[in-house]
Structure formats: structure tokens, C-alpha cells
PDB file of C-alpha atoms and ligand atoms in Angstrom:
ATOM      1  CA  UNK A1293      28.611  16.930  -4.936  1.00 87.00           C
ATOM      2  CA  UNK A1294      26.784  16.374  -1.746  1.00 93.00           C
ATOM      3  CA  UNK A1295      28.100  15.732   1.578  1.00 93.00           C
ATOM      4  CA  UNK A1296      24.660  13.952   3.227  1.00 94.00           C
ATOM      5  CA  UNK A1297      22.562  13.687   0.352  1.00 95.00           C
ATOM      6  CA  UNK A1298      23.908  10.864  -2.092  1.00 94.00           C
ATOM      7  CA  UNK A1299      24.555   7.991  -2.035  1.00 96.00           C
ATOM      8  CA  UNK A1300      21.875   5.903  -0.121  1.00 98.00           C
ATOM      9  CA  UNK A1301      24.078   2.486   0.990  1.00 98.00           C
ATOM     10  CA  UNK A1302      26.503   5.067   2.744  1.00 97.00           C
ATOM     11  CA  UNK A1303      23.737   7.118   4.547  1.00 98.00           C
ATOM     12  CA  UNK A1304      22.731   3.275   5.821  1.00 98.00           C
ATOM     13  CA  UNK A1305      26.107   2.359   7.194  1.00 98.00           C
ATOM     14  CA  UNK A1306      26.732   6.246   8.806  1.00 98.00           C
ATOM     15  CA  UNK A1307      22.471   6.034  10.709  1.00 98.00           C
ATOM     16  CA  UNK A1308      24.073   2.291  11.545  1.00 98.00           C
ATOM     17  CA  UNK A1309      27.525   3.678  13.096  1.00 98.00           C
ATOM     18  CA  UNK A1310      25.575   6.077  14.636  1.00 98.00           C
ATOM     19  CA  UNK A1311      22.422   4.246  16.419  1.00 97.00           C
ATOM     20  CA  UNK A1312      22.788   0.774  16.454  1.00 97.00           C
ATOM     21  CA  UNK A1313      23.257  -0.934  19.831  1.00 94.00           C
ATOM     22  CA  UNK A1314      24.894  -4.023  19.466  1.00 97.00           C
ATOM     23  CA  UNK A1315      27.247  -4.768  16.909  1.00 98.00           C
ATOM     24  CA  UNK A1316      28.113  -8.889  17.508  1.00 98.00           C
ATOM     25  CA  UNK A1317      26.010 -10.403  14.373  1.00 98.00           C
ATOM     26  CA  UNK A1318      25.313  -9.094  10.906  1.00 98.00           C
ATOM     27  CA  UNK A1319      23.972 -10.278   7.524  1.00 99.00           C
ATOM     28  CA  UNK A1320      24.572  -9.088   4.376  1.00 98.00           C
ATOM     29  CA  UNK A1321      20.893 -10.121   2.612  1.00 98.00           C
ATOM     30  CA  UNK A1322      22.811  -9.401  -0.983  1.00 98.00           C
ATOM     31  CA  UNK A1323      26.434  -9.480  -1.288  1.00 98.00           C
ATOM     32  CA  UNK A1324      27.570  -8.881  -4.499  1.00 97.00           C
ATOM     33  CA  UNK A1325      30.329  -7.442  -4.932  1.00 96.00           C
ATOM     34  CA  UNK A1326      30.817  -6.838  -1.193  1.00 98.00           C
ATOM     35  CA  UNK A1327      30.965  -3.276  -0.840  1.00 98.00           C
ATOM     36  CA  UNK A1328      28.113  -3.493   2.040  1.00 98.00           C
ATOM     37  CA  UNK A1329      29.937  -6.626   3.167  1.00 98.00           C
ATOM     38  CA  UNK A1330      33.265  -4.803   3.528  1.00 98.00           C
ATOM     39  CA  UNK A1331      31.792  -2.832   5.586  1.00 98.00           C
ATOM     40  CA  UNK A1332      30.158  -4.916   8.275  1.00 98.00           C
ATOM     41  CA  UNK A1333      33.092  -7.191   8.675  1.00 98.00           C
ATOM     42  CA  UNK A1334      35.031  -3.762   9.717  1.00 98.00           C
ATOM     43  CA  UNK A1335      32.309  -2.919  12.566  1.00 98.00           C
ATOM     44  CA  UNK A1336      30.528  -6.592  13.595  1.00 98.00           C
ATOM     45  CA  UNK A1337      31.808  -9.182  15.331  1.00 98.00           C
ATOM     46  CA  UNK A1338      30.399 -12.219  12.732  1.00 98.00           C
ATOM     47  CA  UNK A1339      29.101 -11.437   9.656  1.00 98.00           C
ATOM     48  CA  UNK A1340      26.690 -13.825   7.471  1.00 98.00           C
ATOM     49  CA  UNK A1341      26.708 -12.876   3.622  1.00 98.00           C
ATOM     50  CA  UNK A1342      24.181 -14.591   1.197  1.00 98.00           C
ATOM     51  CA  UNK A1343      24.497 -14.289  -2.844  1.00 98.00           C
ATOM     52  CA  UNK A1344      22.420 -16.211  -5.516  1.00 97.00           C
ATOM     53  CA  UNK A1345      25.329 -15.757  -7.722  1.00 96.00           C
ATOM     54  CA  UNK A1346      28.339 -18.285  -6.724  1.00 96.00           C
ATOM     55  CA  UNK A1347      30.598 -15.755  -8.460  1.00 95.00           C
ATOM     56  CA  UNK A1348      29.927 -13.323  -6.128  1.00 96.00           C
ATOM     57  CA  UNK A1349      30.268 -15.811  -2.988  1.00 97.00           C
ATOM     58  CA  UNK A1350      34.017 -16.604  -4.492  1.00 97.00           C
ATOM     59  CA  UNK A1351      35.136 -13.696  -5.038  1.00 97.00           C
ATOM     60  CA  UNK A1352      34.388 -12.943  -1.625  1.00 98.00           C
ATOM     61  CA  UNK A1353      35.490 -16.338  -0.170  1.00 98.00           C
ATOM     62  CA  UNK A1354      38.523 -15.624  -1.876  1.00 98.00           C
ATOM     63  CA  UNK A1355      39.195 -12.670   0.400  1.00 98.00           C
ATOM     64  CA  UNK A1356      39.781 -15.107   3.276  1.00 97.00           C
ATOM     65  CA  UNK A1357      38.251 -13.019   6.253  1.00 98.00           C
ATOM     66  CA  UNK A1358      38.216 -14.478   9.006  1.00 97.00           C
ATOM     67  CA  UNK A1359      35.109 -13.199  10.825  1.00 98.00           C
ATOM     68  CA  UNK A1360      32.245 -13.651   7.615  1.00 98.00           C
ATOM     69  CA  UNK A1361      30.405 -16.624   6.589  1.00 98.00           C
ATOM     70  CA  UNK A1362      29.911 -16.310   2.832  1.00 98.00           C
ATOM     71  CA  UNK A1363      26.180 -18.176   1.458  1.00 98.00           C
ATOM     72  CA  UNK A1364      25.786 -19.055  -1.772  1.00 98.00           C
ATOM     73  CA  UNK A1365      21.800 -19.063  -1.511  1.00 98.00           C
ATOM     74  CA  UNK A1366      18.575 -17.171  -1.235  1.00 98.00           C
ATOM     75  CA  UNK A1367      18.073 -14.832   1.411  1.00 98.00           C
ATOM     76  CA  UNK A1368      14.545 -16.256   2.536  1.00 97.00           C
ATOM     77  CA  UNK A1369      16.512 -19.343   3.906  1.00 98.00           C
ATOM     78  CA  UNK A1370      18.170 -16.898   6.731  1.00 97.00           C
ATOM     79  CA  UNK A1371      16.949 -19.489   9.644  1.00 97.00           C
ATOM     80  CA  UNK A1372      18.539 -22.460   7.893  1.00 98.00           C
ATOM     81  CA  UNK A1373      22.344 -20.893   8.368  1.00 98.00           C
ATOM     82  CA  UNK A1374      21.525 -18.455  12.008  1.00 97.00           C
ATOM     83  CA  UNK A1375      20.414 -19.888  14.999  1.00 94.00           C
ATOM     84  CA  UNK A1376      20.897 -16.790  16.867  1.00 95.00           C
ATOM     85  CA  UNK A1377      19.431 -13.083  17.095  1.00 97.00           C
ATOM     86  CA  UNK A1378      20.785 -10.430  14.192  1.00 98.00           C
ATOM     87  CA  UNK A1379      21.750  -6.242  14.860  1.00 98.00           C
ATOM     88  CA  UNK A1380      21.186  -5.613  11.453  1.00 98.00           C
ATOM     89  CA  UNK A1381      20.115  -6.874   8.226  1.00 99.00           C
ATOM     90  CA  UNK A1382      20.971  -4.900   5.271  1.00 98.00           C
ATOM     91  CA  UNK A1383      19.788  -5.779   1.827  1.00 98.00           C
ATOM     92  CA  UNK A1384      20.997  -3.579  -1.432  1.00 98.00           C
ATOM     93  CA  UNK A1385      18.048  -4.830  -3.789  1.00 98.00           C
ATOM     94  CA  UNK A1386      18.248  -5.000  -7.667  1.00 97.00           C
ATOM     95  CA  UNK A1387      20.959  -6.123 -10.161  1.00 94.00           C
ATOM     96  CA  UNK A1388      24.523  -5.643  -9.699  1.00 89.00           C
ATOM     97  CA  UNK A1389      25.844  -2.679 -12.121  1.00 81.00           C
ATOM     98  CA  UNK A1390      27.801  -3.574 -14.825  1.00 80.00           C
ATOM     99  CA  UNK A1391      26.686  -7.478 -14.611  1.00 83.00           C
ATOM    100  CA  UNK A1392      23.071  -9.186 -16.152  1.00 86.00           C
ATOM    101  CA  UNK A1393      20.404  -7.635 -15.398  1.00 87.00           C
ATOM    102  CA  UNK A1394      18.336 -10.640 -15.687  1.00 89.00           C
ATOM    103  CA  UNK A1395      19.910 -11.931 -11.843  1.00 94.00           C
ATOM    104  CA  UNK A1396      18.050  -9.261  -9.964  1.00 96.00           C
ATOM    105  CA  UNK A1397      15.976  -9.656  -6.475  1.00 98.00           C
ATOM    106  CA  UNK A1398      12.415 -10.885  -6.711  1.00 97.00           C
ATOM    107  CA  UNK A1399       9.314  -9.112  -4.883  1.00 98.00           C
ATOM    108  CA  UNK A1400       8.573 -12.868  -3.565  1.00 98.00           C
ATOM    109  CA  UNK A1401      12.101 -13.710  -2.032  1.00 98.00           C
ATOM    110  CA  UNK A1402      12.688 -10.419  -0.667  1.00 98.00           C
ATOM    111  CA  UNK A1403       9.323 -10.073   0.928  1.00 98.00           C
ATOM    112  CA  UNK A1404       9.670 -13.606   2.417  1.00 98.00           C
ATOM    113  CA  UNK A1405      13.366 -12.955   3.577  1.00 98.00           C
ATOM    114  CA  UNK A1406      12.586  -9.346   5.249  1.00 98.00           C
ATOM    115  CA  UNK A1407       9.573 -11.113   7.100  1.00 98.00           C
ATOM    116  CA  UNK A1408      11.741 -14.165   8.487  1.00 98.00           C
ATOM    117  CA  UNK A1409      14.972 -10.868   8.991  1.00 98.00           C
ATOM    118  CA  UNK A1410      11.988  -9.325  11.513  1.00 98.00           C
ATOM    119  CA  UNK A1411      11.580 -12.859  13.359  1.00 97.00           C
ATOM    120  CA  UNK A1412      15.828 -13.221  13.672  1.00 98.00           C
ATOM    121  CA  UNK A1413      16.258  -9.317  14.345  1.00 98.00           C
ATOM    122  CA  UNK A1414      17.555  -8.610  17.670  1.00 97.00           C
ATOM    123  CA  UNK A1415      15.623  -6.006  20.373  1.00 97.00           C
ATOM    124  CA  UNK A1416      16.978  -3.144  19.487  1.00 97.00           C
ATOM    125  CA  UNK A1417      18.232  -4.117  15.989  1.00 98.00           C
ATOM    126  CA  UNK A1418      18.229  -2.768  12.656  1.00 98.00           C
ATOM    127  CA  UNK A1419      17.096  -3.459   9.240  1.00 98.00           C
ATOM    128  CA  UNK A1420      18.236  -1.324   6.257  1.00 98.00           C
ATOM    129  CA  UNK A1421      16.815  -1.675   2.856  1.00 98.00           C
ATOM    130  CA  UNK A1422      18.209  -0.215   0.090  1.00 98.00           C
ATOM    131  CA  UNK A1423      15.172  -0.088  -2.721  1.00 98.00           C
ATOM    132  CA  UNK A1424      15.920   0.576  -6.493  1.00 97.00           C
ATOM    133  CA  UNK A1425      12.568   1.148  -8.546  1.00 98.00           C
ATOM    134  CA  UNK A1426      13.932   2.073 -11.519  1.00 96.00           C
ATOM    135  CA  UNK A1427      13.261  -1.079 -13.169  1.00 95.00           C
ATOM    136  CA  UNK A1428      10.472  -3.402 -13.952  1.00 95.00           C
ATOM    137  CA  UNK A1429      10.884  -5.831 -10.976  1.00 96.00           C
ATOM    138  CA  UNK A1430      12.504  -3.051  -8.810  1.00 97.00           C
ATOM    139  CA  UNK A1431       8.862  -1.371  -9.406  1.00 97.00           C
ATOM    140  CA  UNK A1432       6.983  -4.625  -8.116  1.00 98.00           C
ATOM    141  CA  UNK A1433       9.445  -5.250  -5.133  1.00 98.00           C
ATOM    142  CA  UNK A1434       9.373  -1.572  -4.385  1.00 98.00           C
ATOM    143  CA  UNK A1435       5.505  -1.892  -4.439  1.00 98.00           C
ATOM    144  CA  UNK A1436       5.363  -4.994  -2.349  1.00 98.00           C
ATOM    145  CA  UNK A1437       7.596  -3.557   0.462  1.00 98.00           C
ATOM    146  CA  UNK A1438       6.134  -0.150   1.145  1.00 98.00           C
ATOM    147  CA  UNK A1439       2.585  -2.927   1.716  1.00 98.00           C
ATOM    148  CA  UNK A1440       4.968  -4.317   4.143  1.00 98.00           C
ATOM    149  CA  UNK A1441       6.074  -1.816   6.287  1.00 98.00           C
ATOM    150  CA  UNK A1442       3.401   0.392   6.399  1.00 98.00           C
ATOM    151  CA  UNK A1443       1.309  -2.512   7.929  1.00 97.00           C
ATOM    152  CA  UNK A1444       3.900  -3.310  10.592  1.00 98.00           C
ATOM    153  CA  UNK A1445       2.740  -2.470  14.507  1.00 97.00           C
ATOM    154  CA  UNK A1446       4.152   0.589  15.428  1.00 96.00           C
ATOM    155  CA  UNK A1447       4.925  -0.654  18.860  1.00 96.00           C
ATOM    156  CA  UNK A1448       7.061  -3.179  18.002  1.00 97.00           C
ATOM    157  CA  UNK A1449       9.023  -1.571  14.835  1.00 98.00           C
ATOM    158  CA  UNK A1450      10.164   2.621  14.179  1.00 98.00           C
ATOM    159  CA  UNK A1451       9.909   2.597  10.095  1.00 98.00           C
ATOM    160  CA  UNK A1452      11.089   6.021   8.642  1.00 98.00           C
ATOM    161  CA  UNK A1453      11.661   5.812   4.563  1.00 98.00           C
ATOM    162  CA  UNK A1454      14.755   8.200   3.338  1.00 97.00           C
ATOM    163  CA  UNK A1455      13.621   9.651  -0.337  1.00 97.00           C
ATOM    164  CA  UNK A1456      14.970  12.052  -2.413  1.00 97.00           C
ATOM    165  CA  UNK A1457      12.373  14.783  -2.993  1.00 97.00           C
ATOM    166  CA  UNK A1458      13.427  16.881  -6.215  1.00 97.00           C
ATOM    167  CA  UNK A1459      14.273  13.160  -8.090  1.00 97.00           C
ATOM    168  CA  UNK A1460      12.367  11.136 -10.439  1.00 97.00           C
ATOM    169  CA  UNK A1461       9.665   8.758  -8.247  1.00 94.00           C
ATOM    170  CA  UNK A1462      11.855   5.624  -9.962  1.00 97.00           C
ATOM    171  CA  UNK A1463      14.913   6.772  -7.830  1.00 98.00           C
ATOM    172  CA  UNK A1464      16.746   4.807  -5.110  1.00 98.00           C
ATOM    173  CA  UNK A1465      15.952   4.982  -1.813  1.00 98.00           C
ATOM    174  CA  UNK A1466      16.481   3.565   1.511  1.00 98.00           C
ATOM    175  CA  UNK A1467      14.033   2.101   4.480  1.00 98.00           C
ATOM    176  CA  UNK A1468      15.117   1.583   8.059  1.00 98.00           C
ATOM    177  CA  UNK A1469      13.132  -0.752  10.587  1.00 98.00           C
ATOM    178  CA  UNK A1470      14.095  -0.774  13.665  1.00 98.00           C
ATOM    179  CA  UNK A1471      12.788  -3.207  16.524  1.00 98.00           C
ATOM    180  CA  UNK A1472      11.748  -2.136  19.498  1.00 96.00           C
ATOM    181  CA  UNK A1473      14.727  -1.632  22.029  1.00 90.00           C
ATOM    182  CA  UNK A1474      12.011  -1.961  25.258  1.00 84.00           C
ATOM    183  CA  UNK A1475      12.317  -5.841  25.789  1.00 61.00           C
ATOM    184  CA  UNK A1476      16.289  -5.413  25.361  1.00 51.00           C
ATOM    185  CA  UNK A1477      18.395  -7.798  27.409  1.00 47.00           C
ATOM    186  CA  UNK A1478      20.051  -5.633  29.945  1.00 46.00           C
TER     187      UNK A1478
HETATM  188  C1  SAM B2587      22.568  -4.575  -6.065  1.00 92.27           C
HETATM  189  S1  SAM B2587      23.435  -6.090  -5.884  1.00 92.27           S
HETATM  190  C2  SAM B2587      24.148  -5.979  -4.274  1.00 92.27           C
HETATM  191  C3  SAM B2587      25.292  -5.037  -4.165  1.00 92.27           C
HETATM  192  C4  SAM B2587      26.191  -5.365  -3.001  1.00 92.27           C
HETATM  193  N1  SAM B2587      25.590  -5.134  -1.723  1.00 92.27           N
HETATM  194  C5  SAM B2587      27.515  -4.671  -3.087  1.00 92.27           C
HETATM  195  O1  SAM B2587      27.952  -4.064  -2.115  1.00 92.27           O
HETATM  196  O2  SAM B2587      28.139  -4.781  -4.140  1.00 92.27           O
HETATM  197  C6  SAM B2587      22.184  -7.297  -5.617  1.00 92.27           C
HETATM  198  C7  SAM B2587      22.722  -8.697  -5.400  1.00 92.27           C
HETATM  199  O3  SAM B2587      21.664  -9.490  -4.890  1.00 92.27           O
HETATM  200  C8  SAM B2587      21.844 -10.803  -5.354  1.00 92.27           C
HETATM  201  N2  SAM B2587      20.591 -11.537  -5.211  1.00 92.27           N
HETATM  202  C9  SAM B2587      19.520 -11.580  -6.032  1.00 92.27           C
HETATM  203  N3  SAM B2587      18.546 -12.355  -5.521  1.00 92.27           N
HETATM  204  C10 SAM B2587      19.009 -12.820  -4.341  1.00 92.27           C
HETATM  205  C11 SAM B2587      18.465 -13.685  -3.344  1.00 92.27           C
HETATM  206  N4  SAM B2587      17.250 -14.194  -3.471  1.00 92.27           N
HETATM  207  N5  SAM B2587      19.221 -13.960  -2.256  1.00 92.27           N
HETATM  208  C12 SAM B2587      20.469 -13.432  -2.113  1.00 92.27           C
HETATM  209  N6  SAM B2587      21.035 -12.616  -3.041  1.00 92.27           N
HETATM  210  C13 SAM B2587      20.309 -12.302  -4.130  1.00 92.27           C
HETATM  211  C14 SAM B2587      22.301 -10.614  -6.798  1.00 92.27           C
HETATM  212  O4  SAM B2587      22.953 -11.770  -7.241  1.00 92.27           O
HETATM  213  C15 SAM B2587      23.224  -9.397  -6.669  1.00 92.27           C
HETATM  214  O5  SAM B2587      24.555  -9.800  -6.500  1.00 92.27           O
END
């Protein structure tokens, strides 16, 4: 119906294609069914994908691609899998459509994942954030991240939030924090 204003995970991957730097590592913070992940392992050199849901990490695994590393647990435990600095973190928060509801992200995970995705985030890198507060815990985590962001130093990390105006307030919508590119290896 629209060309640009729609669906928010695609806006993420076209302001990614379009501005990111360096494409060598990646993380998918919530597979699922790998749409997101489908995507990164097109455009990044490695790829590390982490589901709560072992369904979701087989189905994947069962894809057989060569350059992703599919995780089968939380995404606060980045640093115990990636010893090495990330372009871009994306995260596609909530439940998966279609599946139970009751395996959605949590405000505490989330918020403890997104501050250790700032620590492993490259110079220059990106992290996207794909926020649904249309339900009760979406409304919490939604909450809990706009405390986040709003309190990070604007020196070290751009934060622009992408909203529909003329929607409900419970729609989707989709954050971008990018670090710093001035102390970028040259
Ligand atoms: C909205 S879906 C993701 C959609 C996915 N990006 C896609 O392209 O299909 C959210 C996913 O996050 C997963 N999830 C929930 N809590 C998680 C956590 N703490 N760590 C990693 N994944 C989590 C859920 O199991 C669910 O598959």
C-alpha cells in the first residue's frame, strides 16, 4: 500500500544497506523464524543468531548455511558466544505470529542484552530494535527501552526512533543506535 511507510523490519534492513560501514559480523538478538536472519547472512560476512525456542534454532540449523552460528539461548549471554566487535545487532521483540504468545521477550532480558549489544557494538556500528507495544509485556519492554536510550550520551551514540504518527500509540515501531564512528579503526 506503501512504498516507505510499512513494514518496520524492512525499513531496518534498507537504513542498514544504506549506512552501515562494515558488514563482517552480525547478530540476530531473536531469530525466529529467520526472516531477519535471512537477511544478514545475504549481506554479513558471519552471522550469530540466538532463539529461546530450540524449534526455531532447528529449523534454522536445518538450513545448513554455512556462514551463521545458530544459539539456542538468551540474548543477554551475547559475550559468552562473541569475542569480537559486532556492525549490527538487530532484535525483532515480542512473540512470533501465529505461535504462543506466552514465549515472548522480557523487559529484563532485553534491557540486559541491548546494554551488553552497546559494550560488543563496533565504532561505527548499528543497533536496530524493532519494538511491538501492543501487548502487555510489549508495553513494559517498550517502557523500559525508551528509559534506555533516552539516557544514553549523545556523544557516544545517534538514537533517532521511527513511529508511525496517524497509528494507535500501541503500534510497532523501530529504534536505531548507532555508535559513534569517530574512534573508527582506519
Ligand atoms: C517476533 S519473534 C522474531 C521474529 C524473527 N526475527 C523473524 O524474522 O521471524 C521474537 C523471537 O524472540 C525469541 N525470544 C524471546 N525471548 C528471547 C531471548 N531472551 N533471547 C533470544 N530470543 C528470544 C522468541 O522465541 C521469538 O522466536
Amino acid at each position: 500500500m506503501y512504498r516507505y511507510v510499512g513494514d518496520i523490519s524492512k525499513i531496518a534492513h534498507n537504513i542498514v544497506l544504506n549506512y552501515l560501514d562494515s558488514f563482517d559480523v552480525a547478530i540476530d538478538a531473536t531469530l525466529g523464524n529467520g526472516h531477519d536472519t535471512d537477511f544478514l547472512v545475504n549481506h554479513f560476512g558471519v552471522v550469530y543468531s540466538f532463539d529461546i525456542q530450540k524449534i526455531a534454532c532447528q529449523n534454522y540449523s536445518n538450513k545448513n548455511i554455512s556462514n551463521v552460528n545458530v544459539i539456542n539461548d538468551s540474548h543477554e549471554n551475547f559475550k559468552l558466544y562473541i569475542d569480537k566487535p559486532v556492525d549490527l545487532i538487530m532484535y525483532n521483540l515480542g512473540f512470533l505470529p501465529g505461535a504462543n504468545k506466552d514465549i515472548t521477550t522480557n523487559h529484563l532480558s532485553t534491557i540486559k542484552s541491548i546494554k551488553s549489544g552497546l559494550e560488543i557494538l563496533n565504532n561505527g556500528g548499528f543497533i536496530a530494535i524493532c519494538v511491538y507495544p501492543g501487548h502487555n509485556e510489549g508495553k513494559i519492554e517498550s517502557s523500559c527501552i525508551s528509559d534506555l536510550i533516552e539516557t544514553l550520551p549523545k556523544n557516544e551514540f545517534g538514537v533517532m526512533v521511527h513511529k508511525f504518527a496517524n497509528r494507535s500509540s500501541s503500534a510497532p515501531y523501530l529504534v536505531i543506535i548507532e555508535k559513534n564512528h569517530a574512534n573508527m579503526k582506519e
